[in-house]
Each structure stands twice: as structure tokens, then as C-alpha cells.
C-alpha atoms as a PDB file:
ATOM      1  CA  MET A   1      12.489  11.922   1.212  1.00  0.00           C
ATOM      2  CA  THR A   2      13.824  15.373   0.416  1.00  0.00           C
ATOM      3  CA  GLU A   3      12.099  18.089  -1.552  1.00  0.00           C
ATOM      4  CA  THR A   4      12.720  17.914  -5.265  1.00  0.00           C
ATOM      5  CA  THR A   5      12.259  20.151  -8.262  1.00  0.00           C
ATOM      6  CA  THR A   6      12.113  17.273 -10.739  1.00  0.00           C
ATOM      7  CA  ALA A   7       9.429  14.758 -11.595  1.00  0.00           C
ATOM      8  CA  VAL A   8       9.378  11.444  -9.738  1.00  0.00           C
ATOM      9  CA  SER A   9       9.424   8.374 -11.972  1.00  0.00           C
ATOM     10  CA  ILE A  10       7.220   5.658 -10.518  1.00  0.00           C
ATOM     11  CA  PRO A  11       8.632   2.929 -12.839  1.00  0.00           C
ATOM     12  CA  ALA A  12      12.223   3.931 -11.967  1.00  0.00           C
ATOM     13  CA  THR A  13      11.400   3.849  -8.263  1.00  0.00           C
ATOM     14  CA  ILE A  14       9.727   0.449  -8.623  1.00  0.00           C
ATOM     15  CA  ALA A  15      12.933  -0.836 -10.234  1.00  0.00           C
ATOM     16  CA  THR A  16      14.825   0.032  -7.023  1.00  0.00           C
ATOM     17  CA  LEU A  17      12.528  -1.942  -4.712  1.00  0.00           C
ATOM     18  CA  PRO A  18      14.559  -4.753  -3.108  1.00  0.00           C
ATOM     19  CA  GLY A  19      11.648  -7.178  -2.831  1.00  0.00           C
ATOM     20  CA  PRO A  20       8.082  -7.801  -1.731  1.00  0.00           C
ATOM     21  CA  PHE A  21       6.545  -5.432   0.800  1.00  0.00           C
ATOM     22  CA  GLN A  22       9.522  -3.076   0.773  1.00  0.00           C
ATOM     23  CA  GLN A  23       8.331   0.528   0.435  1.00  0.00           C
ATOM     24  CA  ARG A  24       9.747   3.711  -1.043  1.00  0.00           C
ATOM     25  CA  GLU A  25       8.365   7.160  -0.394  1.00  0.00           C
ATOM     26  CA  LEU A  26       7.500   9.025  -3.600  1.00  0.00           C
ATOM     27  CA  ALA A  27       6.063  12.323  -2.365  1.00  0.00           C
ATOM     28  CA  ARG A  28       4.475  14.233   0.477  1.00  0.00           C
ATOM     29  CA  VAL A  29       1.252  16.065  -0.208  1.00  0.00           C
ATOM     30  CA  ASN A  30      -0.312  18.209   2.518  1.00  0.00           C
ATOM     31  CA  ASP A  31      -0.747  15.839   5.463  1.00  0.00           C
ATOM     32  CA  SER A  32      -0.234  12.642   3.430  1.00  0.00           C
ATOM     33  CA  VAL A  33       2.577  10.600   1.982  1.00  0.00           C
ATOM     34  CA  VAL A  34       2.546   8.600  -1.275  1.00  0.00           C
ATOM     35  CA  ARG A  35       4.518   5.355  -1.114  1.00  0.00           C
ATOM     36  CA  VAL A  36       5.086   2.578  -3.625  1.00  0.00           C
ATOM     37  CA  ALA A  37       5.564  -1.087  -2.762  1.00  0.00           C
ATOM     38  CA  GLN A  38       5.660  -4.478  -4.407  1.00  0.00           C
ATOM     39  CA  ILE A  39       3.121  -7.044  -3.256  1.00  0.00           C
ATOM     40  CA  HIS A  40       3.915 -10.724  -3.707  1.00  0.00           C
ATOM     41  CA  GLY A  41       2.646 -13.354  -1.318  1.00  0.00           C
ATOM     42  CA  ALA A  42       0.620 -12.582   1.791  1.00  0.00           C
ATOM     43  CA  PHE A  43       1.361  -9.706   4.150  1.00  0.00           C
ATOM     44  CA  PRO A  44       0.536 -10.243   7.842  1.00  0.00           C
ATOM     45  CA  TRP A  45      -2.895  -9.267   9.144  1.00  0.00           C
ATOM     46  CA  HIS A  46      -2.888  -5.787  10.709  1.00  0.00           C
ATOM     47  CA  HIS A  47      -4.940  -2.628  11.161  1.00  0.00           C
ATOM     48  CA  HIS A  48      -4.282   1.106  11.323  1.00  0.00           C
ATOM     49  CA  ASP A  49      -5.808   3.896  13.378  1.00  0.00           C
ATOM     50  CA  GLU A  50      -6.324   5.824  10.145  1.00  0.00           C
ATOM     51  CA  ASP A  51      -7.665   5.099   6.653  1.00  0.00           C
ATOM     52  CA  GLU A  52      -5.246   3.600   4.108  1.00  0.00           C
ATOM     53  CA  LEU A  53      -5.671   4.016   0.347  1.00  0.00           C
ATOM     54  CA  PHE A  54      -4.373   1.323  -2.035  1.00  0.00           C
ATOM     55  CA  LEU A  55      -4.056   2.174  -5.746  1.00  0.00           C
ATOM     56  CA  CYS A  56      -3.010  -0.761  -7.947  1.00  0.00           C
ATOM     57  CA  TRP A  57      -0.267   0.435 -10.295  1.00  0.00           C
ATOM     58  CA  ASP A  58       0.238  -2.879 -12.122  1.00  0.00           C
ATOM     59  CA  GLY A  59      -0.614  -6.534 -11.734  1.00  0.00           C
ATOM     60  CA  THR A  60      -3.461  -7.825  -9.600  1.00  0.00           C
ATOM     61  CA  PHE A  61      -3.799  -8.271  -5.870  1.00  0.00           C
ATOM     62  CA  ARG A  62      -6.540  -8.658  -3.332  1.00  0.00           C
ATOM     63  CA  LEU A  63      -7.162  -6.996  -0.039  1.00  0.00           C
ATOM     64  CA  GLU A  64      -8.439  -9.513   2.454  1.00  0.00           C
ATOM     65  CA  LEU A  65     -10.626  -7.799   5.035  1.00  0.00           C
ATOM     66  CA  GLU A  66     -11.589  -9.392   8.337  1.00  0.00           C
ATOM     67  CA  ASP A  67     -15.236 -10.511   8.370  1.00  0.00           C
ATOM     68  CA  GLN A  68     -15.799  -9.138   4.832  1.00  0.00           C
ATOM     69  CA  LEU A  69     -15.407 -10.357   1.275  1.00  0.00           C
ATOM     70  CA  PRO A  70     -11.970  -9.681  -0.240  1.00  0.00           C
ATOM     71  CA  VAL A  71     -11.554  -6.821  -2.711  1.00  0.00           C
ATOM     72  CA  THR A  72      -9.537  -7.580  -5.870  1.00  0.00           C
ATOM     73  CA  LEU A  73      -7.718  -4.684  -7.514  1.00  0.00           C
ATOM     74  CA  THR A  74      -6.237  -4.505 -11.005  1.00  0.00           C
ATOM     75  CA  ALA A  75      -4.187  -1.709 -12.591  1.00  0.00           C
ATOM     76  CA  GLY A  76      -5.892   1.643 -12.215  1.00  0.00           C
ATOM     77  CA  GLU A  77      -8.275   0.613  -9.423  1.00  0.00           C
ATOM     78  CA  LEU A  78      -8.197   1.873  -5.864  1.00  0.00           C
ATOM     79  CA  PHE A  79      -9.744   0.989  -2.542  1.00  0.00           C
ATOM     80  CA  THR A  80      -9.655   2.620   0.863  1.00  0.00           C
ATOM     81  CA  VAL A  81      -9.407   0.387   3.913  1.00  0.00           C
ATOM     82  CA  PRO A  82     -11.239   2.216   6.711  1.00  0.00           C
ATOM     83  CA  LYS A  83      -9.392   2.825   9.953  1.00  0.00           C
ATOM     84  CA  GLY A  84      -9.580  -0.025  12.415  1.00  0.00           C
ATOM     85  CA  VAL A  85     -10.352  -2.727   9.821  1.00  0.00           C
ATOM     86  CA  ARG A  86      -7.962  -5.692   9.989  1.00  0.00           C
ATOM     87  CA  HIS A  87      -6.658  -6.420   6.511  1.00  0.00           C
ATOM     88  CA  ARG A  88      -3.808  -7.836   4.505  1.00  0.00           C
ATOM     89  CA  PRO A  89      -2.774  -7.491   0.863  1.00  0.00           C
ATOM     90  CA  VAL A  90      -2.159 -10.759  -0.996  1.00  0.00           C
ATOM     91  CA  ALA A  91      -0.761 -11.286  -4.518  1.00  0.00           C
ATOM     92  CA  ASP A  92      -0.169 -14.595  -6.274  1.00  0.00           C
ATOM     93  CA  HIS A  93       2.167 -12.823  -8.727  1.00  0.00           C
ATOM     94  CA  PRO A  94       4.166  -9.615  -8.235  1.00  0.00           C
ATOM     95  CA  ALA A  95       2.061  -6.459  -8.327  1.00  0.00           C
ATOM     96  CA  HIS A  96       2.805  -2.856  -7.420  1.00  0.00           C
ATOM     97  CA  VAL A  97       0.725  -0.521  -5.311  1.00  0.00           C
ATOM     98  CA  LEU A  98       0.693   3.152  -4.465  1.00  0.00           C
ATOM     99  CA  LEU A  99      -0.240   3.791  -0.852  1.00  0.00           C
ATOM    100  CA  ILE A 100      -1.615   7.108   0.306  1.00  0.00           C
ATOM    101  CA  GLU A 101      -1.508   7.477   4.043  1.00  0.00           C
ATOM    102  CA  ARG A 102      -0.238   9.623   6.879  1.00  0.00           C
ATOM    103  CA  PRO A 103       3.546   9.902   7.190  1.00  0.00           C
ATOM    104  CA  GLU A 104       3.452   8.286  10.636  1.00  0.00           C
ATOM    105  CA  THR A 105       1.509   5.224   9.407  1.00  0.00           C
ATOM    106  CA  THR A 106       3.576   2.154  10.179  1.00  0.00           C
ATOM    107  CA  GLN A 107       3.711  -0.674   7.678  1.00  0.00           C
ATOM    108  CA  TYR A 108       2.696  -3.372  10.152  1.00  0.00           C
ATOM    109  CA  GLY A 109      -0.113  -1.327  11.684  1.00  0.00           C
ATOM    110  CA  ASN A 110      -1.053  -0.650  15.263  1.00  0.00           C
END
């Protein structure tokens, strides 16, 4: 992503997503990046060596956490998966999420 002097439209960016679990970078803020993705179906189990914040933009999805109860998010709710916790997002119907994480965070984890 390049620096911009205009506002970023989240709905317009969502419209460009090619399909489930494909991400687009929206902005960089200090040492973090804000990405948007569509969730539909089940993403593979994985973990990260850093925290990962999920903010539900629209729809509903759940974060399945290893050895813990799942967390269901609806529009406007957020949850932080602590570093090292195996997890996977799952959505029965398309939903969109904003992810706030480090720029080097890989989608499929460590």
C-alpha cells in the first residue's frame, strides 16, 4: 500500500475482494497494519507469535480457539486473539473483518 492523501473507503475495498480469506491492506498506523478480508467457510487452524485483533465489519462469524469456547462476533464487535493461541475464523455466510496486526504477520500463521 502506498501513502495516500484521500480517505480509504472500506465498502469500496470490500467490493474488490476476489473471494473468501483474500485480504487487502487499508492503512498502516504506527507499527500496525489494518487489513480487510471476507470470511466464508472455515479457515485453517493456525497461530501467530503476536496478538491479532479481529473487528467484525458486517455479518457474523466465530473465532474457534483451541481448548476454549468459540467467540462469536457480529458487526461492531471485536476480539483479540492472544499470541500463541491456535485459532481459526469460521463463517456460515459471508462476513467481513478488519484485522489489526503487525505488517509482517502472515495470514496462515507461524
